[in-house]
PDB file of C-alpha atoms in Angstrom:
ATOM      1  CA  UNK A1327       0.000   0.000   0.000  1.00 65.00           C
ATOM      2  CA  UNK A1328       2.997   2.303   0.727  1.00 71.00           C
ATOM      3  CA  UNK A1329       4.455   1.531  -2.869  1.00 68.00           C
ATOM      4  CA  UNK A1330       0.376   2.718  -3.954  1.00 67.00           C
ATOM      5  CA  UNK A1331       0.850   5.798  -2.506  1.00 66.00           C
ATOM      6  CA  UNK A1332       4.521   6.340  -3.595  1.00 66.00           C
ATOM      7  CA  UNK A1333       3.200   5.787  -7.319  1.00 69.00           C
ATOM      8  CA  UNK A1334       6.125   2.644  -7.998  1.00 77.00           C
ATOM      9  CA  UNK A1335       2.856   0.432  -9.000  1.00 72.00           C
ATOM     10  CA  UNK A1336       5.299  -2.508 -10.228  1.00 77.00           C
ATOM     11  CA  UNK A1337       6.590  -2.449  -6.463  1.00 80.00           C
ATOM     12  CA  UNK A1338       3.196  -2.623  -4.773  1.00 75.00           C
ATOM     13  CA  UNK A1339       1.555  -5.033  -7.524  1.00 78.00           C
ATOM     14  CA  UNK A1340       4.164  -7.881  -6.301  1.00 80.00           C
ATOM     15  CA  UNK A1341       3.948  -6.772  -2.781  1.00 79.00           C
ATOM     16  CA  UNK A1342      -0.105  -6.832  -2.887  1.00 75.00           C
ATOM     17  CA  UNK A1343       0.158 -10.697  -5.275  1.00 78.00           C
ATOM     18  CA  UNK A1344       2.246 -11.861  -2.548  1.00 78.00           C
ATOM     19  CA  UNK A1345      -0.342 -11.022   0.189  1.00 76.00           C
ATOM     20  CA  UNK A1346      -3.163 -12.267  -1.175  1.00 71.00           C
ATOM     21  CA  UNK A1347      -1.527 -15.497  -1.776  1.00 76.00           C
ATOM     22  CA  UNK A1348      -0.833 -15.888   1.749  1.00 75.00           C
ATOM     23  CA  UNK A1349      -4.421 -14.371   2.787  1.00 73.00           C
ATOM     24  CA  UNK A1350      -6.515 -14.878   0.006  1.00 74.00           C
ATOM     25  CA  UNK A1351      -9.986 -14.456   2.605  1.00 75.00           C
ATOM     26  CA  UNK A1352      -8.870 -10.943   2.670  1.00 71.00           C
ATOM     27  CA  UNK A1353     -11.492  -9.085  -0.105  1.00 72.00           C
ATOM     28  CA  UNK A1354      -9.224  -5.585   0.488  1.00 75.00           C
ATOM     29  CA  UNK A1355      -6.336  -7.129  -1.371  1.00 72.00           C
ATOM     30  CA  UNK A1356      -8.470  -7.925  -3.737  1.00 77.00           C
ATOM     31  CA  UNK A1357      -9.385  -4.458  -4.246  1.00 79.00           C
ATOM     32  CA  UNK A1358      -5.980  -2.812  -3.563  1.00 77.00           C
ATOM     33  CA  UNK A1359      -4.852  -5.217  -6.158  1.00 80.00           C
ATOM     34  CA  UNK A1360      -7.891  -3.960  -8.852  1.00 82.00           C
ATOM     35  CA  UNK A1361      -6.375  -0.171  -7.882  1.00 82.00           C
ATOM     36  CA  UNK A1362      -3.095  -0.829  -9.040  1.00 76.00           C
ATOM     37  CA  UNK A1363      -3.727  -2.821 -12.043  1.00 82.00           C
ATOM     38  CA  UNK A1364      -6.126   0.246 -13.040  1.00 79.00           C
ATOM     39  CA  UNK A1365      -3.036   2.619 -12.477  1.00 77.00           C
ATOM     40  CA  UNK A1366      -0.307   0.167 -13.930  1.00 75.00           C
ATOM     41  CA  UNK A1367      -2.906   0.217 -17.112  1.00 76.00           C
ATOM     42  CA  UNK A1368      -2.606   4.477 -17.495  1.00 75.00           C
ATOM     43  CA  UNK A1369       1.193   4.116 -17.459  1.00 74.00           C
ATOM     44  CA  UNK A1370       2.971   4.379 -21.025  1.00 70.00           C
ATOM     45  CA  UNK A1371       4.196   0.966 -22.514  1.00 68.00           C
ATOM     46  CA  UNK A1372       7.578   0.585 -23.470  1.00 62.00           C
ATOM     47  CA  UNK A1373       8.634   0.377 -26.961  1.00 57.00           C
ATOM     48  CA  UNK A1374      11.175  -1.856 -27.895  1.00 56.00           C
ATOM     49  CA  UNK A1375      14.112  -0.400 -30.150  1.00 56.00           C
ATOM     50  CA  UNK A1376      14.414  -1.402 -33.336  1.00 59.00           C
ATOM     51  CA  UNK A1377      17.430  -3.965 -33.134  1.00 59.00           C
ATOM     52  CA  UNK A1378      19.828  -2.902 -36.210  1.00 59.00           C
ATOM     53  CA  UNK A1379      20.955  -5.852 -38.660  1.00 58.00           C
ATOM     54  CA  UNK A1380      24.563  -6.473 -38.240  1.00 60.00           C
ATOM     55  CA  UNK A1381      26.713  -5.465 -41.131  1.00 56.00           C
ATOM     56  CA  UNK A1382      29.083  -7.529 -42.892  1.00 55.00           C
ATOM     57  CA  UNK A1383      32.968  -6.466 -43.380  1.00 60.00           C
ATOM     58  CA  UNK A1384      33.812  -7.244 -46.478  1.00 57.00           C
ATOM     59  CA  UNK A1385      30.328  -8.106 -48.204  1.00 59.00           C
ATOM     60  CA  UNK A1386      28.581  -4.455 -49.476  1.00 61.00           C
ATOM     61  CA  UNK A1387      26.696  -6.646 -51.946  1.00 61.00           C
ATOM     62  CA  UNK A1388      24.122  -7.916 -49.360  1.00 60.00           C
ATOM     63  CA  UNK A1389      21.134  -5.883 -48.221  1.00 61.00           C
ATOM     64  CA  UNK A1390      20.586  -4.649 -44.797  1.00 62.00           C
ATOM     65  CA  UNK A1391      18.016  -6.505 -42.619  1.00 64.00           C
ATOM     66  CA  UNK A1392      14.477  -5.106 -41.943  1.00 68.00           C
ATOM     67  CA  UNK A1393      14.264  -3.541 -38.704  1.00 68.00           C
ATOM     68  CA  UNK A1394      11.909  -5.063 -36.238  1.00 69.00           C
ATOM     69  CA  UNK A1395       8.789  -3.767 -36.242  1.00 68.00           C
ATOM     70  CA  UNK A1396       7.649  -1.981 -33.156  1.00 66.00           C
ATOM     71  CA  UNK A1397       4.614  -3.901 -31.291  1.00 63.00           C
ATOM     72  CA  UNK A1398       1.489  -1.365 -31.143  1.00 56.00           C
ATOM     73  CA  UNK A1399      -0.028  -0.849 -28.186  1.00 55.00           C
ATOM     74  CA  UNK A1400      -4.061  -1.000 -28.169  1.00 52.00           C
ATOM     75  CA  UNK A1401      -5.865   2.271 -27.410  1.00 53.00           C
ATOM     76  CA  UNK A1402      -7.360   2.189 -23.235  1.00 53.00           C
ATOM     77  CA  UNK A1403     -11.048   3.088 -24.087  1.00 64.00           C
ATOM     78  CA  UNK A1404     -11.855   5.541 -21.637  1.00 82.00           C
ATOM     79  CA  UNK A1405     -15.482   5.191 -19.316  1.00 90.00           C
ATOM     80  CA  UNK A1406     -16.973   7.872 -18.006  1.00 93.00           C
ATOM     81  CA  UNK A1407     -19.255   7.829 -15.222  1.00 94.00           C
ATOM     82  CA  UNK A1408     -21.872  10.106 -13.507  1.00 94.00           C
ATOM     83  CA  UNK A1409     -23.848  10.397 -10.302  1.00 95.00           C
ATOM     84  CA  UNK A1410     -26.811  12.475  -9.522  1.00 95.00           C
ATOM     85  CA  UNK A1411     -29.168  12.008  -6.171  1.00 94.00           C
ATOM     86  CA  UNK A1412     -32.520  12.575  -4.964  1.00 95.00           C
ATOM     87  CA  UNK A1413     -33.860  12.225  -0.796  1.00 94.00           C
ATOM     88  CA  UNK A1414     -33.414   8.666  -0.802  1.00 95.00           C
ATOM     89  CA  UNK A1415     -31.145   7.214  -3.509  1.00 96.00           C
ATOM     90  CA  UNK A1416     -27.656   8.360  -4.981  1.00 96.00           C
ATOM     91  CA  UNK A1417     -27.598   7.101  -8.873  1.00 96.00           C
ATOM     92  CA  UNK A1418     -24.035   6.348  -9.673  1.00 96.00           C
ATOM     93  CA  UNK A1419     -24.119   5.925 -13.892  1.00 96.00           C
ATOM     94  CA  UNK A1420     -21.173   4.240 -15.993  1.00 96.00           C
ATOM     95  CA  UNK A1421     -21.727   4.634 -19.681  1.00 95.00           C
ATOM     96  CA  UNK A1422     -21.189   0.974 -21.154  1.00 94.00           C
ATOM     97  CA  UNK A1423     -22.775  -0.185 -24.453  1.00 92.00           C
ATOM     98  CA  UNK A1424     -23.443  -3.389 -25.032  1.00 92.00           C
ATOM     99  CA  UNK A1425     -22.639  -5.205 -21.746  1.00 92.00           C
ATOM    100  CA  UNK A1426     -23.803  -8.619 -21.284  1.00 93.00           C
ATOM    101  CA  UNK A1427     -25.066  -8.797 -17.343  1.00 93.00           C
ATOM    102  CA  UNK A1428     -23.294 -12.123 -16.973  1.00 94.00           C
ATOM    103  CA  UNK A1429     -19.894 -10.039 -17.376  1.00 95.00           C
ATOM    104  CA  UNK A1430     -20.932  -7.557 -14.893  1.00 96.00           C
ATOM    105  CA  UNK A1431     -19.601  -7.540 -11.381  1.00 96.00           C
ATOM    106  CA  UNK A1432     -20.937  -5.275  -8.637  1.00 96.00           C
ATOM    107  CA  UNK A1433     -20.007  -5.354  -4.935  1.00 96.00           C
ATOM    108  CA  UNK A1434     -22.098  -2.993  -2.596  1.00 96.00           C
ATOM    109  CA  UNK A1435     -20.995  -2.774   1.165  1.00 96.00           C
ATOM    110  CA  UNK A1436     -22.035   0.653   3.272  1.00 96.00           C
ATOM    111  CA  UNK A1437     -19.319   2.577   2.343  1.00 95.00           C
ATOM    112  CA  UNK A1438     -17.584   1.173  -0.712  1.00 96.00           C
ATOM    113  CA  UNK A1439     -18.893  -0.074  -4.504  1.00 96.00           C
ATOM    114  CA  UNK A1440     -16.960  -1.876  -6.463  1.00 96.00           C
ATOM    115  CA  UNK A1441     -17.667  -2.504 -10.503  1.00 96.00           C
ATOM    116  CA  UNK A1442     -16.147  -4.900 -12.639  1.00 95.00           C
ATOM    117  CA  UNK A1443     -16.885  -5.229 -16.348  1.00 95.00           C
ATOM    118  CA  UNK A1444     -15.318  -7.642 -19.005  1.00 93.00           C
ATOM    119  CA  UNK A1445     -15.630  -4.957 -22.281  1.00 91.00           C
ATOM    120  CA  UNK A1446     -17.247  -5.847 -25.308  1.00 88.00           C
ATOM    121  CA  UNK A1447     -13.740  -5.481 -26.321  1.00 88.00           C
ATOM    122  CA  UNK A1448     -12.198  -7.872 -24.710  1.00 88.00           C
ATOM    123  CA  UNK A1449     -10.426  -5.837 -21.437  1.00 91.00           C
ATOM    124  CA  UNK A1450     -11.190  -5.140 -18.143  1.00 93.00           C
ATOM    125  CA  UNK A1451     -12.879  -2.143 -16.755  1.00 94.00           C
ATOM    126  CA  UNK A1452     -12.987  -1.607 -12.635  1.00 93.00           C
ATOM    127  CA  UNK A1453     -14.303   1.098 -10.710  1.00 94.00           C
ATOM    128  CA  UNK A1454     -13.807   1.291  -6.943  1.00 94.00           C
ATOM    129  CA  UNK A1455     -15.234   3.875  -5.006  1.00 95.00           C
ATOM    130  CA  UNK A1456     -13.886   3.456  -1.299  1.00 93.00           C
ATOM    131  CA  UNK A1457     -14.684   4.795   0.919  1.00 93.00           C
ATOM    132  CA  UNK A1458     -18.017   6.659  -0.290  1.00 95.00           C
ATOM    133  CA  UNK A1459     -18.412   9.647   1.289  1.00 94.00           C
ATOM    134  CA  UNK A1460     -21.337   8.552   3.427  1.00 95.00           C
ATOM    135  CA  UNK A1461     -23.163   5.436   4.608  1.00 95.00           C
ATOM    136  CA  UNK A1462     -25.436   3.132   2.479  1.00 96.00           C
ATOM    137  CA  UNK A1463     -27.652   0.124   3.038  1.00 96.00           C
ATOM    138  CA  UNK A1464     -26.597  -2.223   0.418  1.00 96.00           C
ATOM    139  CA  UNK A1465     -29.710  -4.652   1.393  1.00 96.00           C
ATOM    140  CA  UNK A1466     -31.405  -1.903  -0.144  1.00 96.00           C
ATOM    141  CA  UNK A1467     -29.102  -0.852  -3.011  1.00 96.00           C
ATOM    142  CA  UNK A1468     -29.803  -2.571  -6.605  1.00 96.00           C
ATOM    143  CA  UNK A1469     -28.339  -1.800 -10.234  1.00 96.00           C
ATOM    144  CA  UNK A1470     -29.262  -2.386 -13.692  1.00 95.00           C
ATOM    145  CA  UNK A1471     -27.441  -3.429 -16.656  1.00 95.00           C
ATOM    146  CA  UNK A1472     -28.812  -1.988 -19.763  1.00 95.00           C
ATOM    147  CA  UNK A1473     -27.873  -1.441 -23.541  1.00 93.00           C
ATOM    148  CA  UNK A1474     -26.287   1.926 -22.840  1.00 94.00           C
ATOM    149  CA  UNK A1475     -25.201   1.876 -19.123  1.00 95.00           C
ATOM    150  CA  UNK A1476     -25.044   0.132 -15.784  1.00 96.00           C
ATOM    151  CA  UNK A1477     -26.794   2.615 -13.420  1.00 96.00           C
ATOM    152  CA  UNK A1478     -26.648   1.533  -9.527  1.00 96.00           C
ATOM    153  CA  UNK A1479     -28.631   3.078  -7.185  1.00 96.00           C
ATOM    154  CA  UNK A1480     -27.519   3.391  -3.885  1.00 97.00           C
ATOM    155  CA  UNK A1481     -29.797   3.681  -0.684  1.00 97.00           C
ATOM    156  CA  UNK A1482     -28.886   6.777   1.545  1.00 96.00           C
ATOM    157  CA  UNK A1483     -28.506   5.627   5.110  1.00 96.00           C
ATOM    158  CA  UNK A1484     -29.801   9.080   6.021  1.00 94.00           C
ATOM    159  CA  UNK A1485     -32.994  10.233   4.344  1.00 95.00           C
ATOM    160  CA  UNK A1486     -32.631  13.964   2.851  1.00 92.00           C
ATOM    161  CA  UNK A1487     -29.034  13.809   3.450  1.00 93.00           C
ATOM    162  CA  UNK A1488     -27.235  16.101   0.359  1.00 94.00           C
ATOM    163  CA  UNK A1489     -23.765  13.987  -0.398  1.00 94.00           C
ATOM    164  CA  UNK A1490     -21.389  16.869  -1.455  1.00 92.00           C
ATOM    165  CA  UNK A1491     -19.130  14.383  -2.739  1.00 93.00           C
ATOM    166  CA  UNK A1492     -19.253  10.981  -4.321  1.00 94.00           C
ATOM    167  CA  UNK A1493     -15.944   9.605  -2.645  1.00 92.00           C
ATOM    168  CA  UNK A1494     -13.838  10.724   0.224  1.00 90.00           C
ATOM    169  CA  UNK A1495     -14.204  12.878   3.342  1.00 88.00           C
ATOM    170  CA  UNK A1496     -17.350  15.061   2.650  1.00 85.00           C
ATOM    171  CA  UNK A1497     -17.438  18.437   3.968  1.00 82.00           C
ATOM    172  CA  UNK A1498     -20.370  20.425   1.807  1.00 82.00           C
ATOM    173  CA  UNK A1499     -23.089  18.020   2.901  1.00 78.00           C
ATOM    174  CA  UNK A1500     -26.535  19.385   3.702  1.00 79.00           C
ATOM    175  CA  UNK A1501     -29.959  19.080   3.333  1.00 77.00           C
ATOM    176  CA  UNK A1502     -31.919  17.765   0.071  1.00 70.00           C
ATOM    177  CA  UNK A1503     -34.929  20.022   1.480  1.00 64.00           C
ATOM    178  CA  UNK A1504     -32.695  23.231   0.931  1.00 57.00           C
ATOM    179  CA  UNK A1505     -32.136  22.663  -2.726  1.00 52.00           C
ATOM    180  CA  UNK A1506     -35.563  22.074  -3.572  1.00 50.00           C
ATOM    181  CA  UNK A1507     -36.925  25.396  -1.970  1.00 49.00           C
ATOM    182  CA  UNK A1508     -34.479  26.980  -3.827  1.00 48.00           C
ATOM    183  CA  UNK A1509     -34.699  26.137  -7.349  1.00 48.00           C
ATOM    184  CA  UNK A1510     -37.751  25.945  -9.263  1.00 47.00           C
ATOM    185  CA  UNK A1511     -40.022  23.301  -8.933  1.00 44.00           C
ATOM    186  CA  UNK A1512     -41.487  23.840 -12.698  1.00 46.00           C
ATOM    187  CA  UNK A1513     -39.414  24.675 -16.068  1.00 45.00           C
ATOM    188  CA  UNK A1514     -38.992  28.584 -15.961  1.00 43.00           C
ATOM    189  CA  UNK A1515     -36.903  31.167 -18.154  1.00 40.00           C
ATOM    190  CA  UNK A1516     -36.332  33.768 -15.396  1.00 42.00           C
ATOM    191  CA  UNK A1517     -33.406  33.764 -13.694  1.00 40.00           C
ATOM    192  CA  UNK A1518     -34.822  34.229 -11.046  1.00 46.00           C
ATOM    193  CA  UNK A1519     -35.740  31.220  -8.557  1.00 47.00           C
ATOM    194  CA  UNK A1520     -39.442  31.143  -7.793  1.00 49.00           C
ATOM    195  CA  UNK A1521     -40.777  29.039  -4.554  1.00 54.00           C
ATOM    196  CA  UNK A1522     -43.408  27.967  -6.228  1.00 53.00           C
ATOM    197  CA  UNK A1523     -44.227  25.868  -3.228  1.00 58.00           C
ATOM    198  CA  UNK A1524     -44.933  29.336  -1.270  1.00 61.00           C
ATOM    199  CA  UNK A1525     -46.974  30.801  -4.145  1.00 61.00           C
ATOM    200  CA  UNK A1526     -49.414  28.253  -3.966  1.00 62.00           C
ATOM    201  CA  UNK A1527     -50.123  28.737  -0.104  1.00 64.00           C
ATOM    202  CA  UNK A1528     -50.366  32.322  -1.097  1.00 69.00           C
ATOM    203  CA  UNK A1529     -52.916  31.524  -3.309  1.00 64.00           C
ATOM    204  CA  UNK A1530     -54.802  29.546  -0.973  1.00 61.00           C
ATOM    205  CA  UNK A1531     -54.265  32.425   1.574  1.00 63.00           C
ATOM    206  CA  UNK A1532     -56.205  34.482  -0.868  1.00 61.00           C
ATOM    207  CA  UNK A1533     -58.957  32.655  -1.862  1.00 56.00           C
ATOM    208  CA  UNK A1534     -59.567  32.427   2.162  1.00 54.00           C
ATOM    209  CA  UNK A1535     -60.341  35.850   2.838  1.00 55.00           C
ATOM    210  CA  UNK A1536     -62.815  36.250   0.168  1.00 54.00           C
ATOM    211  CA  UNK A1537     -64.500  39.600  -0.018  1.00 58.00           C
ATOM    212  CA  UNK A1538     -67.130  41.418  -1.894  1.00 57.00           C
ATOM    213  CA  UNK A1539     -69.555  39.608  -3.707  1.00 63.00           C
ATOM    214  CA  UNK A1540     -68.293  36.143  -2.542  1.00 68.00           C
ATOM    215  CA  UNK A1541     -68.106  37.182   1.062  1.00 69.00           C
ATOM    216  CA  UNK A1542     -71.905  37.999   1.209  1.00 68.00           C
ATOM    217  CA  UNK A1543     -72.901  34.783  -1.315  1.00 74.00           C
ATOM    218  CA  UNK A1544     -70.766  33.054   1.702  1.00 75.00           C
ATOM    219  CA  UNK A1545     -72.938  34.346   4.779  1.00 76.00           C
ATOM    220  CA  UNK A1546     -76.483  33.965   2.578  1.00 77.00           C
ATOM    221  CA  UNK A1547     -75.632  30.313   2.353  1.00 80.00           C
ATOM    222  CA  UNK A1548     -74.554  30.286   5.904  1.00 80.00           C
ATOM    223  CA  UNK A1549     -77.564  31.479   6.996  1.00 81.00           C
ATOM    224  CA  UNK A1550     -79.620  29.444   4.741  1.00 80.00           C
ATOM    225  CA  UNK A1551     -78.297  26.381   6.025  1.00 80.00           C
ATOM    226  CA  UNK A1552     -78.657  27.210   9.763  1.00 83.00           C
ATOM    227  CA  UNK A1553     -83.024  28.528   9.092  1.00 82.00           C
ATOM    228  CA  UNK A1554     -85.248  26.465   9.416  1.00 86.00           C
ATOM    229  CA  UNK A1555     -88.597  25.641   6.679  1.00 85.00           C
ATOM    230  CA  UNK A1556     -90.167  28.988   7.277  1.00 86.00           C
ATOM    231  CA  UNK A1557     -87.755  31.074   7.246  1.00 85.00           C
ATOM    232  CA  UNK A1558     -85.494  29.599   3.792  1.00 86.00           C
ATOM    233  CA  UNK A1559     -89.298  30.242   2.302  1.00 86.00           C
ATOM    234  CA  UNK A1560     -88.892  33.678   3.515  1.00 85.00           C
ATOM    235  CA  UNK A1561     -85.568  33.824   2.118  1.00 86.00           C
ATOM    236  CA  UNK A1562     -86.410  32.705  -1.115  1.00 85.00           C
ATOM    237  CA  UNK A1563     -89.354  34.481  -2.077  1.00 86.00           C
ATOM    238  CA  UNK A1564     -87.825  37.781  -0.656  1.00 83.00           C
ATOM    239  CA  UNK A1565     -84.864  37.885  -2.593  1.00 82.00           C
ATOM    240  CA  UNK A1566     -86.648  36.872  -6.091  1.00 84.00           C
ATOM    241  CA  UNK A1567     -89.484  39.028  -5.769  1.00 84.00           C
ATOM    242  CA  UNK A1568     -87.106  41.854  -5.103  1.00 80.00           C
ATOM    243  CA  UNK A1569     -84.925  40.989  -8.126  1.00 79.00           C
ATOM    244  CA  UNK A1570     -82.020  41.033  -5.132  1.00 75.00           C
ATOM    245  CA  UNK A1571     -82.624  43.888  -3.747  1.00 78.00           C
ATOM    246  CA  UNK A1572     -84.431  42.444  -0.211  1.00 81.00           C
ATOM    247  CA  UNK A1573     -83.555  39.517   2.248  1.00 81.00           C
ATOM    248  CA  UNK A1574     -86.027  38.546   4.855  1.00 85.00           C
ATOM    249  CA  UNK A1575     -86.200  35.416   7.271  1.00 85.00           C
ATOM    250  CA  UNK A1576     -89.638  36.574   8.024  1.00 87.00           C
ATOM    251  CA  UNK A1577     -92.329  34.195   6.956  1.00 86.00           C
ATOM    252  CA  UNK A1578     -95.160  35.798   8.764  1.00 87.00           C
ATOM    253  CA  UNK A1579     -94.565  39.287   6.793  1.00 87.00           C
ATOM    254  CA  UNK A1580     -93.189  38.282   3.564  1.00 82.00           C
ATOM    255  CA  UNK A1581     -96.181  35.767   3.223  1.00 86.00           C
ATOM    256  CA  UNK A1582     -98.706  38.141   3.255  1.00 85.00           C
ATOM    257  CA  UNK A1583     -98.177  39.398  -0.456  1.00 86.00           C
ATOM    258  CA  UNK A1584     -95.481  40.408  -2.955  1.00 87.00           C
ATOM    259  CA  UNK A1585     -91.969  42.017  -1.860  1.00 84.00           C
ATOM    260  CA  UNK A1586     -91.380  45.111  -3.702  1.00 82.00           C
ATOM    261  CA  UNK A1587     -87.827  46.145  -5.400  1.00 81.00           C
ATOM    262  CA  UNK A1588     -86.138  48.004  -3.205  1.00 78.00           C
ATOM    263  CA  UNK A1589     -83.047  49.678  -5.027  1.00 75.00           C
ATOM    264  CA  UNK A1590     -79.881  51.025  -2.687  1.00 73.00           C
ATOM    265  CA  UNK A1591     -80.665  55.133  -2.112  1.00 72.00           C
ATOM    266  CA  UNK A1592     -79.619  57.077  -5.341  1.00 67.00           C
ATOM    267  CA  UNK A1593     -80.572  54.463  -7.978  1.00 69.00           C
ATOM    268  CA  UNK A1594     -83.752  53.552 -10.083  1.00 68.00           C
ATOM    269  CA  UNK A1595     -85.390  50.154 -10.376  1.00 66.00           C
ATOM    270  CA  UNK A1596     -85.975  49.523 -13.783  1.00 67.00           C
ATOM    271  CA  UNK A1597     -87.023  46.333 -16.158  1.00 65.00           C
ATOM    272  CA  UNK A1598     -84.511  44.142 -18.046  1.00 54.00           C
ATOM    273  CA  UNK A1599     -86.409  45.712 -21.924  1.00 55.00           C
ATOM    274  CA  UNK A1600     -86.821  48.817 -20.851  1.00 48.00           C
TER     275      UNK A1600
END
């Protein structure tokens, strides 16, 4: 692990072999082991110089030998992966095409993942992530191999937890709940953030403390509801024979003939055609 750290990967890869032959229970080698093959794999190859024929004394005539030629070494296709989160899961995404799931090896515990994947092309791809930056519950955890990707999700041991960081010691974590009420909750042009969320119980506010019109239809069904028979007839005939202009609860006076229009002081009843 020392050799690791000091970058001399040949060092540490005989060092770590060695280990896990004596310990091979021990899954860490394992995984120390898959780091420094993946770091052995970025170093450049060595090219082999071209070895020079030797030349005869005393014989021009005869052509010089072909060099060697120099062995070509195979392009590392490069993976890129992604992670985005919500309250409950983190979604760690490594862009794959064409995996088969049988060639796809994932190893959750609650604060490592580890990803193995034997390439359409023939090498070896490993991602290890250790330690994550916060606890998991890998009973919970699940991936899914697909045409395009592998996506894992990974269950947050803390609910509403925001990870700052995928990997490593994690010192921007907060709360999910902060991020929501600050961004938009619908697709918006402005720059400007809206809380949407608080616009709505504005609304609602509003339509509470209703006034005019509405807040007098509101108390005429109010008081509708509490009269009894008599008095909703009184009600009734009042305010049609009026055309609006009277309300009475009083049976024993409204009964006794038509109600007359009674316009507010400084207007004129008139019909609808005239």
């Amino acid at each position: 692990v020392a050799a690791f750290h000091l970058q001399d990967y040949q060092t540490a890869k005989v060092a770590l072999e060695a280990c896990h032959a004596l310990s091979p229970e021990q899954r860490t080698l394992a995984s120390w082991i898959r780091k420094n093959e993946q770091e052995l794999a970025k170093l450049p190859k060595p090219v082999a110089a071209p070895v020079a024929a030797p030349v005869a004394e005393a014989t021009p005539a005869l052509p010089a030998s072909t060099p060697a030629p120099v062995p070509v070494t195979p392009a590392v296709h490069r993976v890129r992966h992604e992670w985005y989160q919500n309250d409950s899961f983190v979604t760690v995404t490594v862009f794959i095409k064409n995996v088969k799931k049988d060639t796809v090896e994932i190893n959750i515990t609650d604060r490592a993942l580890s990803v193995s994947v034997k390439m359409p092309t023939g090498s070896d791809y490993s991602l290890e992530l250790d330690p994550l930056s916060h606890k998991i519950i890998p009973s919970e955890s699940k991936y899914e191999v697909l045409s395009t990707k592998i996506e894992i999700q990974l269950k947050k041991d803390v609910f509403g937890i925001k990870w700052g960081a995928l990997e490593g010691d994690d010192v921007n974590a907060g709360s999910m709940a902060s991020v929501s009420a600050s961004a938009p909750a619908y697709p918006s042009s402005s720059r400007k953030a809206k809380n949407w969320d608080a616009l709505e119980k504005e609304a609602a506010k509003d339509e509470e403390k209703a006034d005019g019109d509405k807040a007098l239809n509101q108390l005429f069904a109010q008081i509708y509801k509490d009269a009894d028979d008599d008095a909703r007839r009184a009600m009734m005939k009042s305010f049609t024979e009026s055309n609006g202009t009277c309300l009475s609860t009083n049976w024993d006076e409204v009964g006794k003939g038509p109600v007359e229009t009674r316009p507010p002081e400084g207007m004129v009843a008139k019909k609808y055609n005239s």
